[in-house]
Coordinates of C-alpha atoms in Angstrom, one line a residue:
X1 CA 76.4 82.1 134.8
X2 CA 77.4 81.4 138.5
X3 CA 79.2 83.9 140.4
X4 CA 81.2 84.7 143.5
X5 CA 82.7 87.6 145.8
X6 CA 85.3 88.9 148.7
X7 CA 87.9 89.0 152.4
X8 CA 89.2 91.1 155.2
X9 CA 92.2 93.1 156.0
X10 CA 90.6 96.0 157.3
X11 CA 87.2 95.9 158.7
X12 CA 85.0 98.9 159.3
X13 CA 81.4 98.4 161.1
X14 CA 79.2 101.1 161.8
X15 CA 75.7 102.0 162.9
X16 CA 74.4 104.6 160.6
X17 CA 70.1 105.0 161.1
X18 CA 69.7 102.7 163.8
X19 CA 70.8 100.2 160.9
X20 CA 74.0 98.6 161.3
X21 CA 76.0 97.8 158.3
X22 CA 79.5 95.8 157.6
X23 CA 82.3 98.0 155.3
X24 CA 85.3 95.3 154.6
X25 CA 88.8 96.2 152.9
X26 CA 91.2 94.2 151.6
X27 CA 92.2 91.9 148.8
X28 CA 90.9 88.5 147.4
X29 CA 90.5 87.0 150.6
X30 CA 87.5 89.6 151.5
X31 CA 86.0 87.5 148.8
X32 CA 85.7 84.8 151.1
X33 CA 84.2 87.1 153.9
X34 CA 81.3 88.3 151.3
X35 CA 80.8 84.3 150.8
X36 CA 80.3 83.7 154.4
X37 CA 78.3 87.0 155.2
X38 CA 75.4 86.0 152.3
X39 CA 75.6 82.6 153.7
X40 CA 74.8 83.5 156.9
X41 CA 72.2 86.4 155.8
X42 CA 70.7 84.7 152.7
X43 CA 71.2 81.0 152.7
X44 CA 67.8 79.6 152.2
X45 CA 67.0 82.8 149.6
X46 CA 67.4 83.9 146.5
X47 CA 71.0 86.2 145.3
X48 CA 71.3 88.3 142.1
X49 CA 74.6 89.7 141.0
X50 CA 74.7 92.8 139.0
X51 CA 77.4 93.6 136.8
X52 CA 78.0 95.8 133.4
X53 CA 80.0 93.7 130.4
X54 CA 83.1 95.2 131.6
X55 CA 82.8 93.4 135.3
X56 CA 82.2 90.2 133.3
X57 CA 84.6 90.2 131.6
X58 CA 87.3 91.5 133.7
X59 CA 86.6 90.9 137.1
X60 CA 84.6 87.9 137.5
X61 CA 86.8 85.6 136.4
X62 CA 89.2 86.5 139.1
X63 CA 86.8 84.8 141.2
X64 CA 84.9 82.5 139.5
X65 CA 87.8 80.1 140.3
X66 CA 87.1 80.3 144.2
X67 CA 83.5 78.4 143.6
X68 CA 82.3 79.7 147.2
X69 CA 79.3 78.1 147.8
X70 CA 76.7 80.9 148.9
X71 CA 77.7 82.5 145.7
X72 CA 78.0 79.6 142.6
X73 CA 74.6 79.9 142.2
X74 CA 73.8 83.3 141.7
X75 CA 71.6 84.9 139.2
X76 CA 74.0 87.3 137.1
X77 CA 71.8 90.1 135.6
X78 CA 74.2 92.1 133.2
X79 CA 74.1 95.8 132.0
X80 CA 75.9 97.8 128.9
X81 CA 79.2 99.9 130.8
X82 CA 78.5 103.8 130.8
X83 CA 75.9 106.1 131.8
X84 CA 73.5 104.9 129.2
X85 CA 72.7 102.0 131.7
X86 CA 72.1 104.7 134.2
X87 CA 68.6 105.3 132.8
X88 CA 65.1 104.7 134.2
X89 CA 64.6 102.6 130.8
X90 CA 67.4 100.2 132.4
X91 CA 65.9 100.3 135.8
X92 CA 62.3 99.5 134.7
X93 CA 64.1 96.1 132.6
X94 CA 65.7 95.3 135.6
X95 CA 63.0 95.6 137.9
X96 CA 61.1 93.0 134.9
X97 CA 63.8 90.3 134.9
X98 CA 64.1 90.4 138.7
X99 CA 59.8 89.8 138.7
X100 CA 60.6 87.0 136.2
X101 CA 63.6 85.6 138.0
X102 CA 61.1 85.1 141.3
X103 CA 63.0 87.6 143.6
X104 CA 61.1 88.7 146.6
X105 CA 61.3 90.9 149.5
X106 CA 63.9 88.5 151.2
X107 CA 65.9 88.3 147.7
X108 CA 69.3 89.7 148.2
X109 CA 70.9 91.9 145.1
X110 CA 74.9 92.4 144.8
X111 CA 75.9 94.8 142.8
X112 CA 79.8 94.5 141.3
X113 CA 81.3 97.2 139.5
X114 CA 82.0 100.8 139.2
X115 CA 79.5 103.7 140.5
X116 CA 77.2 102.8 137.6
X117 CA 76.5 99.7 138.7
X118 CA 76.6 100.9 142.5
X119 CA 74.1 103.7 141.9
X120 CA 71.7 101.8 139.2
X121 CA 71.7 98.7 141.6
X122 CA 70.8 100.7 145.0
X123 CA 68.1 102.3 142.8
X124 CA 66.7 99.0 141.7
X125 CA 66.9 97.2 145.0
X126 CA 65.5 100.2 147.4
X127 CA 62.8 100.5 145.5
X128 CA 61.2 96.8 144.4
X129 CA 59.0 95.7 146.3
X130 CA 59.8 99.0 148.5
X131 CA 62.9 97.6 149.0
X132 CA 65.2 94.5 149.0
X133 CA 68.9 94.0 151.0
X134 CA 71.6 95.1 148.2
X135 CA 75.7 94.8 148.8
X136 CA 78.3 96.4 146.8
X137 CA 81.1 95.2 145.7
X138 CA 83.1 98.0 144.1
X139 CA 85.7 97.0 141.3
X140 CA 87.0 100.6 140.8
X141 CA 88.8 103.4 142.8
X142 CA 86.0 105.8 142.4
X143 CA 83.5 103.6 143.6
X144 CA 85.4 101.8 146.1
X145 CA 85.9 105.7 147.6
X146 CA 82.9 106.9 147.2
X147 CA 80.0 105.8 145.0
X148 CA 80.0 102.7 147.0
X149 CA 79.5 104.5 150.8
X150 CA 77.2 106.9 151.8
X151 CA 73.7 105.4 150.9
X152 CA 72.9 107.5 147.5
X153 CA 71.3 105.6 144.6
X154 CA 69.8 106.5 141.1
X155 CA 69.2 107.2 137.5
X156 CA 69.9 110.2 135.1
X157 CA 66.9 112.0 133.3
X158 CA 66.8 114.7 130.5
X159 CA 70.3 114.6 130.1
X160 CA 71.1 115.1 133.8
X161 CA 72.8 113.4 136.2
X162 CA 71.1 111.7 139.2
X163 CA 67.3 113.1 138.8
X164 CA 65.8 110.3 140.1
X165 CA 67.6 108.5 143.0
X166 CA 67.1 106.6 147.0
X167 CA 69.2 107.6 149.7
X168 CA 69.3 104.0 151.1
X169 CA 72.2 101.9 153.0
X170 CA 73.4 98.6 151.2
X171 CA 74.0 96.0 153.8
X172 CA 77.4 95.5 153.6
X173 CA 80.4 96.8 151.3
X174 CA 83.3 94.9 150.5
X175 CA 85.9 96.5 149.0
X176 CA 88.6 93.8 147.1
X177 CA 92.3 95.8 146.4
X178 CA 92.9 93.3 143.7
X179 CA 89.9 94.6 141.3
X180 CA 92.6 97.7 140.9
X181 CA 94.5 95.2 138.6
X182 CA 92.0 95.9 136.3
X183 CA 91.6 99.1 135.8
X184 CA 93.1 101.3 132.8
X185 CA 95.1 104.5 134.2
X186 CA 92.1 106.9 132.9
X187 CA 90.0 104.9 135.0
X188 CA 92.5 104.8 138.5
X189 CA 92.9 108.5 137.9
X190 CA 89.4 109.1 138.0
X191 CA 88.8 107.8 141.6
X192 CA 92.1 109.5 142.6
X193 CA 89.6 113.0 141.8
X194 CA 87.4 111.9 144.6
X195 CA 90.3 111.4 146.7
X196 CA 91.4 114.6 146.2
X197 CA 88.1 116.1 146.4
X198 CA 87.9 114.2 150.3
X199 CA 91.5 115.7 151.4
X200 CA 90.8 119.1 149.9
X201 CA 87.5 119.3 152.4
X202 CA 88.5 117.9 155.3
X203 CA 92.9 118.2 155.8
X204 CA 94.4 121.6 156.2
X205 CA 98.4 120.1 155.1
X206 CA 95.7 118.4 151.9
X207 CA 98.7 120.7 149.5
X208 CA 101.7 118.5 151.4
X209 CA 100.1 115.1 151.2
X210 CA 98.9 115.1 147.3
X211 CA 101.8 113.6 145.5
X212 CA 101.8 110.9 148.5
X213 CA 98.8 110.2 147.3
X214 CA 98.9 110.0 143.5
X215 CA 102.3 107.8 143.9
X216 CA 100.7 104.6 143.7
X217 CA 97.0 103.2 144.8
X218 CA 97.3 102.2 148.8
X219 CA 95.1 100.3 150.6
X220 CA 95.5 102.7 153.5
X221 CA 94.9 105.7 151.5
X222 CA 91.5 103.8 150.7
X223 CA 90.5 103.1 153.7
X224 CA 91.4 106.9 154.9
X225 CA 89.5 107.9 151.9
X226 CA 86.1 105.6 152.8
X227 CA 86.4 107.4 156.2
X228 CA 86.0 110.6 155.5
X229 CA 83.1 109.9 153.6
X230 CA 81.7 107.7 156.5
X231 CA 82.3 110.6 159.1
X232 CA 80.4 113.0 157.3
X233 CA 77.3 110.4 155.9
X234 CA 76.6 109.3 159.5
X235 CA 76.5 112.8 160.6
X236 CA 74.0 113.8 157.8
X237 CA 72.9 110.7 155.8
X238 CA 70.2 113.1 153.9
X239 CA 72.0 115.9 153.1
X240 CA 70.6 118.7 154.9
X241 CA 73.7 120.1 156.2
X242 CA 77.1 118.7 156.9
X243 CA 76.9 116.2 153.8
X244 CA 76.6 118.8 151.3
X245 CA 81.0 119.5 151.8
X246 CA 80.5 116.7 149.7
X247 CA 79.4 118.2 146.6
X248 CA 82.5 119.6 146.0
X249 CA 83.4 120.1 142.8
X250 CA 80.6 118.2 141.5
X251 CA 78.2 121.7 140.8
X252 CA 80.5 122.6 137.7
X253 CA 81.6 118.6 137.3
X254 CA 77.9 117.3 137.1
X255 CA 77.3 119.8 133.9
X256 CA 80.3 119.5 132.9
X257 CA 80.2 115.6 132.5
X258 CA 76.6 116.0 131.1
X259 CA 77.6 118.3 128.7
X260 CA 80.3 116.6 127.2
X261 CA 79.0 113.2 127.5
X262 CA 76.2 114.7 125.5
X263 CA 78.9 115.4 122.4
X264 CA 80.2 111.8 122.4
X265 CA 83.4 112.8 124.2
X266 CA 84.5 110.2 126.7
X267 CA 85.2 111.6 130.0
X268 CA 85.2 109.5 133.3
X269 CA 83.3 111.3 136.5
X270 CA 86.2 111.5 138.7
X271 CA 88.5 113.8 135.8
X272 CA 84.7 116.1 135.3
X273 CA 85.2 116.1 139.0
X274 CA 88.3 117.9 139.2
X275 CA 87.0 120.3 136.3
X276 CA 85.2 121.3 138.7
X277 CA 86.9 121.8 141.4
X278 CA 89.5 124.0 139.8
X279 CA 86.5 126.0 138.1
X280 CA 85.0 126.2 141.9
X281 CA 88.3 127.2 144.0
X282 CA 88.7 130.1 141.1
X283 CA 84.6 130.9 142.1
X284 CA 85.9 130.9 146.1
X285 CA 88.7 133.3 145.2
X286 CA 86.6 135.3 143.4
X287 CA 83.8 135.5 146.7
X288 CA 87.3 135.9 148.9
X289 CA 87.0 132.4 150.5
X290 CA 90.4 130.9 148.9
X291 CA 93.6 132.4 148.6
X292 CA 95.1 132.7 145.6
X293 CA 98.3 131.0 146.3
X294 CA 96.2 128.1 147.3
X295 CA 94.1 127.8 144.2
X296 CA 97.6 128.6 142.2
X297 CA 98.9 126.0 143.9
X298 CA 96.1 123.2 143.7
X299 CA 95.5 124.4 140.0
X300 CA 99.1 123.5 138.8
X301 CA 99.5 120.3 140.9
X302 CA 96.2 119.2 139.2
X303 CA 97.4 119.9 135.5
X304 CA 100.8 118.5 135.6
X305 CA 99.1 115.1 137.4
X306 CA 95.7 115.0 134.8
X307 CA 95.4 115.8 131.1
X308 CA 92.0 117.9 131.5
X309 CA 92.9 121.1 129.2
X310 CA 91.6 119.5 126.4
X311 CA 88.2 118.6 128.1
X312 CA 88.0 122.6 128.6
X313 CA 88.5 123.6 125.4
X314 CA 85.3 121.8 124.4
X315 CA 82.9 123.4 126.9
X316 CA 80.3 126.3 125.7
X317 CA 79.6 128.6 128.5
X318 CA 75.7 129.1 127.8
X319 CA 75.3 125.0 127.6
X320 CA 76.9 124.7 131.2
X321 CA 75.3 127.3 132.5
X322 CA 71.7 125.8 131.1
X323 CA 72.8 122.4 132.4
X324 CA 73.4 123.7 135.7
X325 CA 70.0 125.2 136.7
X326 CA 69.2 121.5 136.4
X327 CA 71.8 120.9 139.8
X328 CA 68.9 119.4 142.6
X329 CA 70.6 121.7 145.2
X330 CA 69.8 124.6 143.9
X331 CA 67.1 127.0 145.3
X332 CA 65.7 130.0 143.4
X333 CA 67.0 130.9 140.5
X334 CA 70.5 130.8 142.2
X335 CA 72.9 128.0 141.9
X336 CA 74.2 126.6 145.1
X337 CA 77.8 125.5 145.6
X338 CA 79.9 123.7 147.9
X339 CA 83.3 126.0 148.4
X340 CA 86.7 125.3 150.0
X341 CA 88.5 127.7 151.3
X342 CA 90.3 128.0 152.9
X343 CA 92.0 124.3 151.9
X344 CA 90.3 122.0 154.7
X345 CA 87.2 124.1 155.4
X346 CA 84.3 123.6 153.1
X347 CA 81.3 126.5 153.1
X348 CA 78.1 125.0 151.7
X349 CA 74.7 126.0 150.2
X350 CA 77.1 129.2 148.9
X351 CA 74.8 131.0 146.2
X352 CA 76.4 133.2 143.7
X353 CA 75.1 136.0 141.6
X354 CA 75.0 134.6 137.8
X355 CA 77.4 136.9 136.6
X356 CA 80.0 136.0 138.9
X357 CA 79.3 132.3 137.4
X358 CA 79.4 132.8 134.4
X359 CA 82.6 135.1 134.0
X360 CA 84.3 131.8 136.2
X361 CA 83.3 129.2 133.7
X362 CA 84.4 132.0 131.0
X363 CA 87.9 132.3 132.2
X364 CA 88.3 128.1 131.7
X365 CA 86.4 127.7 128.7
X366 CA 88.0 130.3 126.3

């Protein structure tokens, strides 16, 4: 199958590591700017195109009618949807079919989907051959927001989340509004919780501006959204400091979503996401960081927007609190969080005693 990609609305270049890379927004005509981009970059070489059944189905055909010319001949290399593809078993066949498919170190890999796809592909492409260009191509909110920027790639192990991983720059990102068309609501809300998550770190009016923000899917909001991100990755691309604001909601959310994926129950990353923040802002008023108006007021705006009760009813303390020793920021035997509080301020590498953990995660799990 031969495939194509994006255009231009918005443009964001930046120099991050001495390497400069190309961030594009817009809708299907920044499929014509990813055409000419490979073209100019990769013309004489080979291009792979990565995608889970879901992007095949759904979002290449909304350009497979363009035929753009650096991108009709593609090799399309295609993946199950979910985290089982997020595996090193998946890696390791990918690596296989790109040795059979005669990539090499001047082979270029775009990967189109959701952070999956984003995370798997960077994985695969930083590491064969110790590293080949890659471009994403995001086709959901979440990923178009975040798992897309910032340079961090890589596979779950044991049961965990992003054991294995590259931090590694793609060359480009182009980021197509139309994909959105696409998406199923569960799937829009879920990169609205990494929205959130970016206004609740860095705005101190982030309370006034959320139902702007969960109105409808703007391309400005994106790009707002991707900048945040990109102002705090350039300033700390490796996570030893500023980057770790980041991790918001995503101590509690990463066992949270490992933990229930675990039992079969189908929860996107974005909505563990926000589990976690609410289960973190109570932790920051618990340590005096957050007021409680402001978690009060966060807390009811993010139940009356997101169905997430449920997903809380499920959890079993001692599992999270296992599954969370696992979190690679911890140090000790302590587990290290990213707070806010208060809203736009973000304290990181905050360490808890246990009990004060656990009697948090008690108060939303009973």
């Amino acid at each position: 199958m031969k495939k194509t990609l994006l255009r231009l609305k918005t443009a964001l270049v930046i120099d991050l590591n001495n390497k400069g890379y190309t961030i594009k927004l817009g809708n299907d005509d920044v499929l014509i700017e990813l055409n000419q981009f490979v073209g100019d970059r990769y013309a004489d070489n080979n291009v792979f195109i990565l995608c889970d059944s879901n992007t095949t189905e759904h979002c290449l055909p909304k350009i497979d009618w363009l035929d753009l010319e650096h991108l009709k001949d593609a090799e399309v290399l295609e993946v199950e949807p979910g985290e089982g593809s997020k595996s090193i078993e998946i890696y390791y066949q990918l690596i296989e079919s790109l040795l059979e498919l005669g990539a090499n170190r001047k082979s270029v890999l775009i990967n189109l989907g959701g952070g999956i796809v984003s995370d798997l592909g960077g994985f695969v492409a930083s590491t064969f051959k110790r590293g080949i260009d890659f471009i994403n191509v995001p086709t959901t909110l979440l990923a178009m927001v975040d798992a897309s920027i910032g340079g961090k790639n890589g596979v779950n192990a044991g049961g965990v989340k992003n054991q294995i991983g590259t931090f590694s720059e793609p060359v480009g990102v182009f980021i197509s509004y139309v994909f959105l068309e696409t998406l199923p609501k569960k799937e829009i809300n879920s990169g609205f919780g990494e929205m959130i998550k970016h206004l609740l770190i860095s705005d101190k009016q982030a309370l006034s501006k959320l139902d702007q923000l969960h109105s409808i899917v703007k391309i400005d909001d994106i790009a707002k959204s991707v900048a945040i991100k990109l102002r705090i990755t350039q300033e700390d691309f490796t996570e030893s400091g500023a980057r770790k604001a980041l991790n918001y909601g995503h101590t509690f959310g990463h066992a949270v979503e490992s933990y229930l994926l675990s039992k079969g129950v189908s929860i996107t990353h974005g909505e563990a996401v926000l589990m976690g923040m609410l289960m973190e802002n109570q932790l920051s008023v618990e340590l005096g960081r957050m007021s409680q108006s402001e978690k009060q007021s966060t807390e009811n705006w993010v139940y009356a927007k997101f169905d997430l009760k449920s997903y809380f009813k499920q959890l079993e303390v001692a599992e999270v609190i296992r599954l969370l020793q696992f979190d690679k920021k911890n140090e000790g035997d302590l587990v290290s969080f990213s707070l806010v509080g208060p809203i736009g301020n973000c304290a990181i590498d905050v360490r808890p005693e246990k009990t004060i953990v656990e009697s948090v995660l008690s108060m939303f799990c009973n």
